[in-house]
Amino acid sequence: MLRLIKGGSDDEAGTGLAAGDEADTGPVPEFDRERDALGVSDLDFELPNAGTGPDPLSLADLAAGPTDGVGRPAPRRETTPRNDAVVLFFQRDYHCRNCREQVQAVADRYDEFRDRHAAVVSVLPESKAKAEKWQEKYHLPFALVADEDTRVADRYGQPVRFGALGKRIDLAGRMPQVAILDVRDDPQLYAVHRGDSPGDRPSVDDVLAMVDRMLADE
């Protein structure tokens, strides 16, 4: 289920809706507005990056604007657009077939993310060496960061099943997650999808629709 958070000081019952507001139907009707269910303790991160962009990569780098396509921050010019959104794809494991298919699907449509001034980051719960093997194979045009100790994934609430076993063996327990951040001002979490099974992840169309809704929500 995709869960959406919206700001507002008159939030009623923790729903994320201001008094008198009604839920949007919008392009992604499965959104939920349960603020407490978002469960992200800290948005900031800095991780080794095997893909496009600075290495290490931080949230501050992403909020500052796009890269030049070869791993360096693009020079700031009046015509250089800032990133308005950051999309974090939290993967399950180096060997996960669904994860590999997802990053390739996103890469195929990466121009659609850039058209929206959205930065993409794939977060792999592995060493940088393993992330580099993915990059050598798939040549991803976006950041691919190594969260080897799952510190960032845990802060973002990525679900893990099967208790201690799931914590020890990511491929058995770790489920997919997608988080959308609004970075037009101070970074804020806008929406999160937490998978209930290895294949439970939004389509690229749904992720782009989620970004469109965020950008329309001034």
PDB file of C-alpha atoms in Angstrom:
ATOM      1  CA  MET A   1       0.000   0.000   0.000  1.00  0.00           C
ATOM      2  CA  LEU A   2       1.233   3.475  -0.853  1.00  0.00           C
ATOM      3  CA  ARG A   3       1.024   5.779   2.138  1.00  0.00           C
ATOM      4  CA  LEU A   4       0.879   9.534   1.629  1.00  0.00           C
ATOM      5  CA  ILE A   5       1.746  12.261   4.101  1.00  0.00           C
ATOM      6  CA  LYS A   6       0.657  15.857   3.690  1.00  0.00           C
ATOM      7  CA  GLY A   7       1.595  18.783   5.881  1.00  0.00           C
ATOM      8  CA  GLY A   8      -0.803  21.019   7.756  1.00  0.00           C
ATOM      9  CA  SER A   9      -1.152  22.291  11.286  1.00  0.00           C
ATOM     10  CA  ASP A  10      -4.840  21.426  11.561  1.00  0.00           C
ATOM     11  CA  ASP A  11      -4.316  17.701  11.114  1.00  0.00           C
ATOM     12  CA  GLU A  12      -7.285  15.690  12.321  1.00  0.00           C
ATOM     13  CA  ALA A  13      -6.771  12.318  14.040  1.00  0.00           C
ATOM     14  CA  GLY A  14      -3.310  11.865  12.568  1.00  0.00           C
ATOM     15  CA  THR A  15      -4.616  11.474   9.031  1.00  0.00           C
ATOM     16  CA  GLY A  16      -2.493  14.169   7.428  1.00  0.00           C
ATOM     17  CA  LEU A  17      -5.626  16.035   6.291  1.00  0.00           C
ATOM     18  CA  ALA A  18      -6.403  19.559   7.442  1.00  0.00           C
ATOM     19  CA  ALA A  19      -9.850  20.235   8.871  1.00  0.00           C
ATOM     20  CA  GLY A  20     -12.477  20.215   6.127  1.00  0.00           C
ATOM     21  CA  ASP A  21     -10.204  18.573   3.550  1.00  0.00           C
ATOM     22  CA  GLU A  22     -11.219  15.460   1.666  1.00  0.00           C
ATOM     23  CA  ALA A  23      -8.896  12.790   0.388  1.00  0.00           C
ATOM     24  CA  ASP A  24      -7.907  13.206  -3.252  1.00  0.00           C
ATOM     25  CA  THR A  25      -8.848  10.404  -5.562  1.00  0.00           C
ATOM     26  CA  GLY A  26      -5.889  11.327  -7.782  1.00  0.00           C
ATOM     27  CA  PRO A  27      -3.965   9.022 -10.091  1.00  0.00           C
ATOM     28  CA  VAL A  28      -2.906   6.627  -7.323  1.00  0.00           C
ATOM     29  CA  PRO A  29      -6.095   5.761  -5.408  1.00  0.00           C
ATOM     30  CA  GLU A  30      -4.402   3.217  -3.119  1.00  0.00           C
ATOM     31  CA  PHE A  31      -2.650   6.013  -1.197  1.00  0.00           C
ATOM     32  CA  ASP A  32      -3.260   6.030   2.515  1.00  0.00           C
ATOM     33  CA  ARG A  33      -2.897   9.108   4.730  1.00  0.00           C
ATOM     34  CA  GLU A  34      -1.988   7.495   8.029  1.00  0.00           C
ATOM     35  CA  ARG A  35       0.742   9.770   9.357  1.00  0.00           C
ATOM     36  CA  ASP A  36       1.857   7.388  12.122  1.00  0.00           C
ATOM     37  CA  ALA A  37       2.284   4.508   9.687  1.00  0.00           C
ATOM     38  CA  LEU A  38       5.059   6.300   7.785  1.00  0.00           C
ATOM     39  CA  GLY A  39       7.507   5.456  10.551  1.00  0.00           C
ATOM     40  CA  VAL A  40      10.642   7.256   9.334  1.00  0.00           C
ATOM     41  CA  SER A  41      12.881   8.452  12.153  1.00  0.00           C
ATOM     42  CA  ASP A  42      15.483  10.444  10.194  1.00  0.00           C
ATOM     43  CA  LEU A  43      15.628  11.442   6.512  1.00  0.00           C
ATOM     44  CA  ASP A  44      19.329  12.364   6.355  1.00  0.00           C
ATOM     45  CA  PHE A  45      21.859   9.871   5.041  1.00  0.00           C
ATOM     46  CA  GLU A  46      25.304   9.572   3.499  1.00  0.00           C
ATOM     47  CA  LEU A  47      26.263   6.304   1.825  1.00  0.00           C
ATOM     48  CA  PRO A  48      28.914   4.939  -0.562  1.00  0.00           C
ATOM     49  CA  ASN A  49      27.710   5.364  -4.132  1.00  0.00           C
ATOM     50  CA  ALA A  50      28.554   2.915  -6.937  1.00  0.00           C
ATOM     51  CA  GLY A  51      26.284   4.644  -9.463  1.00  0.00           C
ATOM     52  CA  THR A  52      25.898   8.125 -10.899  1.00  0.00           C
ATOM     53  CA  GLY A  53      26.571  11.083  -8.617  1.00  0.00           C
ATOM     54  CA  PRO A  54      28.909  11.996  -5.771  1.00  0.00           C
ATOM     55  CA  ASP A  55      30.606   9.271  -3.749  1.00  0.00           C
ATOM     56  CA  PRO A  56      29.666   9.172  -0.950  1.00  0.00           C
ATOM     57  CA  LEU A  57      26.157  10.407  -1.701  1.00  0.00           C
ATOM     58  CA  SER A  58      24.131  12.409   0.823  1.00  0.00           C
ATOM     59  CA  LEU A  59      20.577  13.696   0.880  1.00  0.00           C
ATOM     60  CA  ALA A  60      22.054  17.205   0.784  1.00  0.00           C
ATOM     61  CA  ASP A  61      23.700  16.359  -2.563  1.00  0.00           C
ATOM     62  CA  LEU A  62      20.363  15.290  -3.994  1.00  0.00           C
ATOM     63  CA  ALA A  63      18.531  18.360  -2.762  1.00  0.00           C
ATOM     64  CA  ALA A  64      21.195  20.619  -4.289  1.00  0.00           C
ATOM     65  CA  GLY A  65      20.490  19.617  -7.897  1.00  0.00           C
ATOM     66  CA  PRO A  66      21.329  17.012 -10.578  1.00  0.00           C
ATOM     67  CA  THR A  67      24.752  15.649 -11.464  1.00  0.00           C
ATOM     68  CA  ASP A  68      26.567  16.121 -14.751  1.00  0.00           C
ATOM     69  CA  GLY A  69      25.990  12.445 -15.636  1.00  0.00           C
ATOM     70  CA  VAL A  70      29.518  11.255 -14.907  1.00  0.00           C
ATOM     71  CA  GLY A  71      29.524  11.316 -11.138  1.00  0.00           C
ATOM     72  CA  ARG A  72      30.158  14.991 -10.360  1.00  0.00           C
ATOM     73  CA  PRO A  73      27.668  17.585  -9.092  1.00  0.00           C
ATOM     74  CA  ALA A  74      26.583  19.742 -12.000  1.00  0.00           C
ATOM     75  CA  PRO A  75      27.791  23.356 -11.901  1.00  0.00           C
ATOM     76  CA  ARG A  76      25.152  25.664 -10.527  1.00  0.00           C
ATOM     77  CA  ARG A  77      23.795  27.984 -13.208  1.00  0.00           C
ATOM     78  CA  GLU A  78      20.652  30.042 -13.504  1.00  0.00           C
ATOM     79  CA  THR A  79      19.331  27.483 -16.013  1.00  0.00           C
ATOM     80  CA  THR A  80      20.244  24.437 -13.902  1.00  0.00           C
ATOM     81  CA  PRO A  81      17.053  23.070 -12.327  1.00  0.00           C
ATOM     82  CA  ARG A  82      17.080  21.883  -8.752  1.00  0.00           C
ATOM     83  CA  ASN A  83      15.723  18.473  -7.867  1.00  0.00           C
ATOM     84  CA  ASP A  84      12.144  18.815  -6.663  1.00  0.00           C
ATOM     85  CA  ALA A  85      11.739  15.185  -5.617  1.00  0.00           C
ATOM     86  CA  VAL A  86      13.922  12.289  -4.498  1.00  0.00           C
ATOM     87  CA  VAL A  87      12.718   8.723  -5.063  1.00  0.00           C
ATOM     88  CA  LEU A  88      14.409   6.072  -2.906  1.00  0.00           C
ATOM     89  CA  PHE A  89      14.048   2.443  -4.013  1.00  0.00           C
ATOM     90  CA  PHE A  90      15.026   0.214  -1.069  1.00  0.00           C
ATOM     91  CA  GLN A  91      16.082  -3.187  -2.398  1.00  0.00           C
ATOM     92  CA  ARG A  92      16.009  -6.581  -0.698  1.00  0.00           C
ATOM     93  CA  ASP A  93      19.298  -8.261  -1.595  1.00  0.00           C
ATOM     94  CA  TYR A  94      22.034  -8.463  -4.214  1.00  0.00           C
ATOM     95  CA  HIS A  95      20.529 -11.697  -5.604  1.00  0.00           C
ATOM     96  CA  CYS A  96      16.877 -10.477  -5.657  1.00  0.00           C
ATOM     97  CA  ARG A  97      15.495 -10.949  -9.179  1.00  0.00           C
ATOM     98  CA  ASN A  98      12.576  -8.544  -8.627  1.00  0.00           C
ATOM     99  CA  CYS A  99      15.029  -5.870  -7.459  1.00  0.00           C
ATOM    100  CA  ARG A 100      17.236  -6.299 -10.516  1.00  0.00           C
ATOM    101  CA  GLU A 101      14.206  -6.071 -12.796  1.00  0.00           C
ATOM    102  CA  GLN A 102      12.995  -2.961 -10.974  1.00  0.00           C
ATOM    103  CA  VAL A 103      16.226  -0.985 -11.360  1.00  0.00           C
ATOM    104  CA  GLN A 104      16.348  -1.871 -15.057  1.00  0.00           C
ATOM    105  CA  ALA A 105      12.718  -0.765 -15.526  1.00  0.00           C
ATOM    106  CA  VAL A 106      13.453   2.537 -13.784  1.00  0.00           C
ATOM    107  CA  ALA A 107      16.615   3.023 -15.872  1.00  0.00           C
ATOM    108  CA  ASP A 108      14.626   2.508 -19.081  1.00  0.00           C
ATOM    109  CA  ARG A 109      12.320   5.373 -18.064  1.00  0.00           C
ATOM    110  CA  TYR A 110      14.780   7.550 -16.195  1.00  0.00           C
ATOM    111  CA  ASP A 111      14.179  10.477 -18.572  1.00  0.00           C
ATOM    112  CA  GLU A 112      10.610  10.624 -17.255  1.00  0.00           C
ATOM    113  CA  PHE A 113      11.931  11.095 -13.737  1.00  0.00           C
ATOM    114  CA  ARG A 114      14.349  13.810 -14.872  1.00  0.00           C
ATOM    115  CA  ASP A 115      11.532  15.546 -16.777  1.00  0.00           C
ATOM    116  CA  ARG A 116       9.922  15.940 -13.338  1.00  0.00           C
ATOM    117  CA  HIS A 117      13.210  17.061 -11.730  1.00  0.00           C
ATOM    118  CA  ALA A 118      13.140  13.889  -9.663  1.00  0.00           C
ATOM    119  CA  ALA A 119      16.364  12.221  -8.525  1.00  0.00           C
ATOM    120  CA  VAL A 120      16.397   8.431  -8.216  1.00  0.00           C
ATOM    121  CA  VAL A 121      18.421   6.409  -5.713  1.00  0.00           C
ATOM    122  CA  SER A 122      18.534   2.621  -5.425  1.00  0.00           C
ATOM    123  CA  VAL A 123      19.488   1.563  -1.878  1.00  0.00           C
ATOM    124  CA  LEU A 124      21.112  -1.869  -1.801  1.00  0.00           C
ATOM    125  CA  PRO A 125      21.635  -3.562   1.612  1.00  0.00           C
ATOM    126  CA  GLU A 126      25.068  -4.803   0.564  1.00  0.00           C
ATOM    127  CA  SER A 127      28.719  -3.780   0.411  1.00  0.00           C
ATOM    128  CA  LYS A 128      29.900  -1.196  -2.092  1.00  0.00           C
ATOM    129  CA  ALA A 129      31.761  -3.978  -3.932  1.00  0.00           C
ATOM    130  CA  LYS A 130      28.469  -5.771  -4.606  1.00  0.00           C
ATOM    131  CA  ALA A 131      26.779  -2.511  -5.597  1.00  0.00           C
ATOM    132  CA  GLU A 132      29.619  -1.955  -8.075  1.00  0.00           C
ATOM    133  CA  LYS A 133      28.902  -5.371  -9.634  1.00  0.00           C
ATOM    134  CA  TRP A 134      25.294  -4.292 -10.205  1.00  0.00           C
ATOM    135  CA  GLN A 135      26.510  -1.062 -11.778  1.00  0.00           C
ATOM    136  CA  GLU A 136      28.961  -2.883 -14.044  1.00  0.00           C
ATOM    137  CA  LYS A 137      26.133  -5.120 -15.242  1.00  0.00           C
ATOM    138  CA  TYR A 138      23.275  -2.612 -15.573  1.00  0.00           C
ATOM    139  CA  HIS A 139      24.982   0.797 -16.132  1.00  0.00           C
ATOM    140  CA  LEU A 140      22.316   2.615 -14.133  1.00  0.00           C
ATOM    141  CA  PRO A 141      21.972   6.353 -14.911  1.00  0.00           C
ATOM    142  CA  PHE A 142      21.130   7.132 -11.282  1.00  0.00           C
ATOM    143  CA  ALA A 143      22.677   6.664  -7.838  1.00  0.00           C
ATOM    144  CA  LEU A 144      23.189   3.136  -6.476  1.00  0.00           C
ATOM    145  CA  VAL A 145      24.199   3.329  -2.830  1.00  0.00           C
ATOM    146  CA  ALA A 146      25.469   0.608  -0.493  1.00  0.00           C
ATOM    147  CA  ASP A 147      23.673   0.421   2.866  1.00  0.00           C
ATOM    148  CA  GLU A 148      25.698  -2.539   4.102  1.00  0.00           C
ATOM    149  CA  ASP A 149      24.660  -2.340   7.761  1.00  0.00           C
ATOM    150  CA  THR A 150      21.033  -1.409   6.778  1.00  0.00           C
ATOM    151  CA  ARG A 151      21.286   1.633   9.044  1.00  0.00           C
ATOM    152  CA  VAL A 152      19.439   3.885   6.574  1.00  0.00           C
ATOM    153  CA  ALA A 153      16.907   1.205   5.611  1.00  0.00           C
ATOM    154  CA  ASP A 154      16.081   0.663   9.274  1.00  0.00           C
ATOM    155  CA  ARG A 155      15.625   4.395   9.867  1.00  0.00           C
ATOM    156  CA  TYR A 156      13.261   4.540   6.896  1.00  0.00           C
ATOM    157  CA  GLY A 157      11.269   1.611   8.288  1.00  0.00           C
ATOM    158  CA  GLN A 158      11.940  -0.948   5.543  1.00  0.00           C
ATOM    159  CA  PRO A 159       9.981  -4.032   6.628  1.00  0.00           C
ATOM    160  CA  VAL A 160      11.724  -7.268   7.580  1.00  0.00           C
ATOM    161  CA  ARG A 161       9.848 -10.529   8.154  1.00  0.00           C
ATOM    162  CA  PHE A 162      10.716 -13.678  10.106  1.00  0.00           C
ATOM    163  CA  GLY A 163      12.386 -11.984  13.077  1.00  0.00           C
ATOM    164  CA  ALA A 164      16.057 -12.757  13.715  1.00  0.00           C
ATOM    165  CA  LEU A 165      16.271 -15.011  10.637  1.00  0.00           C
ATOM    166  CA  GLY A 166      14.983 -12.253   8.379  1.00  0.00           C
ATOM    167  CA  LYS A 167      17.443  -9.783   9.897  1.00  0.00           C
ATOM    168  CA  ARG A 168      20.326 -12.176   9.270  1.00  0.00           C
ATOM    169  CA  ILE A 169      19.329 -13.236   5.745  1.00  0.00           C
ATOM    170  CA  ASP A 170      18.012 -10.287   3.726  1.00  0.00           C
ATOM    171  CA  LEU A 171      16.760 -12.433   0.855  1.00  0.00           C
ATOM    172  CA  ALA A 172      14.525 -14.315   3.293  1.00  0.00           C
ATOM    173  CA  GLY A 173      13.154 -11.439   5.322  1.00  0.00           C
ATOM    174  CA  ARG A 174      13.713  -7.980   3.817  1.00  0.00           C
ATOM    175  CA  MET A 175      10.794  -6.610   1.796  1.00  0.00           C
ATOM    176  CA  PRO A 176      10.900  -3.894  -0.899  1.00  0.00           C
ATOM    177  CA  GLN A 177      10.161  -0.257  -0.138  1.00  0.00           C
ATOM    178  CA  VAL A 178       9.827   3.005  -2.072  1.00  0.00           C
ATOM    179  CA  ALA A 179       9.980   6.438  -0.411  1.00  0.00           C
ATOM    180  CA  ILE A 180       9.215   9.782  -2.058  1.00  0.00           C
ATOM    181  CA  LEU A 181      10.801  12.927  -0.632  1.00  0.00           C
ATOM    182  CA  ASP A 182       9.803  16.503  -1.405  1.00  0.00           C
ATOM    183  CA  VAL A 183      13.057  18.507  -1.542  1.00  0.00           C
ATOM    184  CA  ARG A 184      11.716  21.783  -2.935  1.00  0.00           C
ATOM    185  CA  ASP A 185      12.464  23.327   0.454  1.00  0.00           C
ATOM    186  CA  ASP A 186      13.588  21.489   3.572  1.00  0.00           C
ATOM    187  CA  PRO A 187      13.388  17.762   2.683  1.00  0.00           C
ATOM    188  CA  GLN A 188      10.145  16.157   3.802  1.00  0.00           C
ATOM    189  CA  LEU A 189       8.782  12.661   3.401  1.00  0.00           C
ATOM    190  CA  TYR A 190       5.752  12.734   1.113  1.00  0.00           C
ATOM    191  CA  ALA A 191       4.837   9.094   0.581  1.00  0.00           C
ATOM    192  CA  VAL A 192       6.083   5.587   1.263  1.00  0.00           C
ATOM    193  CA  HIS A 193       5.260   2.131  -0.068  1.00  0.00           C
ATOM    194  CA  ARG A 194       6.214  -0.859   2.077  1.00  0.00           C
ATOM    195  CA  GLY A 195       5.920  -4.227   0.398  1.00  0.00           C
ATOM    196  CA  ASP A 196       4.178  -7.151   2.045  1.00  0.00           C
ATOM    197  CA  SER A 197       5.942  -9.683  -0.199  1.00  0.00           C
ATOM    198  CA  PRO A 198       9.026  -9.774  -2.452  1.00  0.00           C
ATOM    199  CA  GLY A 199       6.972  -8.798  -5.508  1.00  0.00           C
ATOM    200  CA  ASP A 200       4.830  -6.165  -3.780  1.00  0.00           C
ATOM    201  CA  ARG A 201       6.252  -2.975  -5.229  1.00  0.00           C
ATOM    202  CA  PRO A 202       4.642  -0.150  -7.213  1.00  0.00           C
ATOM    203  CA  SER A 203       5.003  -0.005 -10.975  1.00  0.00           C
ATOM    204  CA  VAL A 204       7.063   2.748 -12.553  1.00  0.00           C
ATOM    205  CA  ASP A 205       3.778   4.317 -13.689  1.00  0.00           C
ATOM    206  CA  ASP A 206       2.531   4.410 -10.098  1.00  0.00           C
ATOM    207  CA  VAL A 207       5.763   5.940  -8.818  1.00  0.00           C
ATOM    208  CA  LEU A 208       5.657   8.648 -11.492  1.00  0.00           C
ATOM    209  CA  ALA A 209       2.002   9.310 -10.681  1.00  0.00           C
ATOM    210  CA  MET A 210       2.966   9.656  -7.025  1.00  0.00           C
ATOM    211  CA  VAL A 211       5.626  12.223  -7.941  1.00  0.00           C
ATOM    212  CA  ASP A 212       3.104  14.087 -10.115  1.00  0.00           C
ATOM    213  CA  ARG A 213       0.704  14.287  -7.199  1.00  0.00           C
ATOM    214  CA  MET A 214       3.448  15.648  -4.951  1.00  0.00           C
ATOM    215  CA  LEU A 215       4.430  18.306  -7.495  1.00  0.00           C
ATOM    216  CA  ALA A 216       0.810  19.361  -7.902  1.00  0.00           C
ATOM    217  CA  ASP A 217       0.395  19.677  -4.144  1.00  0.00           C
ATOM    218  CA  GLU A 218       1.794  23.183  -3.619  1.00  0.00           C
TER     219      GLU A 218
END
